[in-house]
Amino acid sequence: MIRDNYGSDYLPEIILLPGKFLVIAAGPKYYVNYPEYNGEISFISDGSIGNGLNNDGDCLVLVDPRGNIIDALSYGKNRDILTPSCQDVPEGHSLERQPAGFDTDTASDFIDNED
């Protein structure tokens, strides 16, 4: 499941091998911006993660079937997961872990991705 501060969405059962990645997107319009993407992807059934991500600050939490947190981040004004939180990026941008797969559980793991 993936959740934000107030809502959650169940994901289909997916097993990722070490070093592999999954894109979780609101819907198939993802391919409008990334037509060349051909990796693992999961779409949110109602087109919105949780109760809708807040551009001023929110958190994202990936949870396994047993309720264990797999990965998480908070950004902008939200400090529920990381203190300090990840930077607030402009609307239409995303936070990207850089380098991919490197995780120190700090905001410095993430950069602003304008693509």
GROMACS .gro file of C-alpha atoms in nm:
model
  115
    1MET     CA    1   0.000   0.000   0.000
    2ILE     CA    2   0.104   0.360  -0.048
    3ARG     CA    3  -0.027   0.636   0.175
    4ASP     CA    4   0.003   1.001   0.251
    5ASN     CA    5  -0.099   1.191   0.567
    6TYR     CA    6  -0.468   1.103   0.551
    7GLY     CA    7  -0.543   0.835   0.293
    8SER     CA    8  -0.407   0.514   0.148
    9ASP     CA    9  -0.425   0.312  -0.171
   10TYR     CA   10  -0.374  -0.060  -0.211
   11LEU     CA   11  -0.135  -0.172  -0.480
   12PRO     CA   12  -0.143  -0.503  -0.666
   13GLU     CA   13   0.094  -0.766  -0.533
   14ILE     CA   14   0.431  -0.696  -0.690
   15ILE     CA   15   0.761  -0.865  -0.618
   16LEU     CA   16   1.063  -0.654  -0.706
   17LEU     CA   17   1.403  -0.812  -0.726
   18PRO     CA   18   1.696  -0.630  -0.562
   19GLY     CA   19   1.799  -0.327  -0.763
   20LYS     CA   20   1.467  -0.308  -0.952
   21PHE     CA   21   1.223  -0.018  -0.934
   22LEU     CA   22   0.851   0.045  -0.963
   23VAL     CA   23   0.682   0.366  -1.077
   24ILE     CA   24   0.356   0.439  -0.896
   25ALA     CA   25   0.154   0.682  -1.106
   26ALA     CA   26  -0.189   0.842  -1.079
   27GLY     CA   27  -0.298   0.691  -1.411
   28PRO     CA   28  -0.211   0.609  -1.772
   29LYS     CA   29  -0.161   0.979  -1.854
   30TYR     CA   30   0.185   0.915  -1.710
   31TYR     CA   31   0.280   0.795  -2.058
   32VAL     CA   32   0.199   1.138  -2.205
   33ASN     CA   33   0.503   1.277  -2.021
   34TYR     CA   34   0.712   0.959  -2.034
   35PRO     CA   35   0.616   0.770  -2.352
   36GLU     CA   36   0.949   0.584  -2.359
   37TYR     CA   37   0.906   0.429  -2.013
   38ASN     CA   38   0.873   0.051  -2.032
   39GLY     CA   39   0.953  -0.062  -1.676
   40GLU     CA   40   0.734  -0.183  -1.391
   41ILE     CA   41   0.443   0.052  -1.321
   42SER     CA   42   0.135   0.054  -1.099
   43PHE     CA   43  -0.154   0.295  -1.142
   44ILE     CA   44  -0.369   0.429  -0.859
   45SER     CA   45  -0.731   0.328  -0.923
   46ASP     CA   46  -0.887   0.666  -0.835
   47GLY     CA   47  -0.608   0.873  -0.994
   48SER     CA   48  -0.489   1.025  -0.666
   49ILE     CA   49  -0.235   0.900  -0.414
   50GLY     CA   50  -0.388   0.896  -0.067
   51ASN     CA   51  -0.623   1.188  -0.029
   52GLY     CA   52  -0.426   1.383  -0.290
   53LEU     CA   53  -0.072   1.504  -0.237
   54ASN     CA   54  -0.044   1.854  -0.095
   55ASN     CA   55   0.198   2.077  -0.286
   56ASP     CA   56   0.293   2.263   0.036
   57GLY     CA   57   0.397   1.948   0.219
   58ASP     CA   58   0.293   1.589   0.270
   59CYS     CA   59   0.443   1.246   0.325
   60LEU     CA   60   0.458   0.931   0.118
   61VAL     CA   61   0.483   0.594   0.288
   62LEU     CA   62   0.522   0.258   0.114
   63VAL     CA   63   0.395  -0.028   0.334
   64ASP     CA   64   0.426  -0.404   0.287
   65PRO     CA   65   0.131  -0.648   0.338
   66ARG     CA   66   0.228  -0.698   0.705
   67GLY     CA   67   0.214  -0.323   0.777
   68ASN     CA   68   0.591  -0.270   0.781
   69ILE     CA   69   0.718   0.055   0.632
   70ILE     CA   70   0.934  -0.023   0.329
   71ASP     CA   71   1.028   0.336   0.248
   72ALA     CA   72   0.902   0.683   0.330
   73LEU     CA   73   0.966   1.052   0.288
   74SER     CA   74   0.815   1.383   0.386
   75TYR     CA   75   0.851   1.709   0.198
   76GLY     CA   76   0.779   2.078   0.230
   77LYS     CA   77   0.612   2.175   0.558
   78ASN     CA   78   0.552   1.812   0.660
   79ARG     CA   79   0.797   1.662   0.906
   80ASP     CA   80   0.617   1.339   0.994
   81ILE     CA   81   0.890   1.120   0.841
   82LEU     CA   82   1.204   1.328   0.790
   83THR     CA   83   1.333   1.622   0.994
   84PRO     CA   84   1.433   1.826   0.813
   85SER     CA   85   1.197   1.725   0.537
   86CYS     CA   86   1.280   1.714   0.167
   87GLN     CA   87   1.268   2.044  -0.013
   88ASP     CA   88   0.936   2.162  -0.148
   89VAL     CA   89   0.964   2.147  -0.528
   90PRO     CA   90   0.759   2.347  -0.781
   91GLU     CA   91   0.429   2.205  -0.903
   92GLY     CA   92   0.488   1.957  -1.185
   93HIS     CA   93   0.829   1.854  -1.048
   94SER     CA   94   0.902   1.545  -0.843
   95LEU     CA   95   1.148   1.432  -0.581
   96GLU     CA   96   1.394   1.173  -0.708
   97ARG     CA   97   1.627   0.962  -0.499
   98GLN     CA   98   1.979   1.029  -0.619
   99PRO     CA   99   2.170   0.816  -0.669
  100ALA     CA  100   1.898   0.563  -0.735
  101GLY     CA  101   1.881   0.295  -0.468
  102PHE     CA  102   2.096   0.488  -0.217
  103ASP     CA  103   1.908   0.539   0.110
  104THR     CA  104   2.031   0.710   0.427
  105ASP     CA  105   1.679   0.793   0.552
  106THR     CA  106   1.751   1.165   0.521
  107ALA     CA  107   1.622   1.444   0.299
  108SER     CA  108   1.962   1.470   0.131
  109ASP     CA  109   1.881   1.144  -0.053
  110PHE     CA  110   1.638   1.335  -0.278
  111ILE     CA  111   1.677   1.600  -0.551
  112ASP     CA  112   1.431   1.815  -0.746
  113ASN     CA  113   1.348   1.650  -1.079
  114GLU     CA  114   1.183   1.889  -1.324
  115ASP     CA  115   1.118   1.619  -1.586
   0.00000   0.00000   0.00000
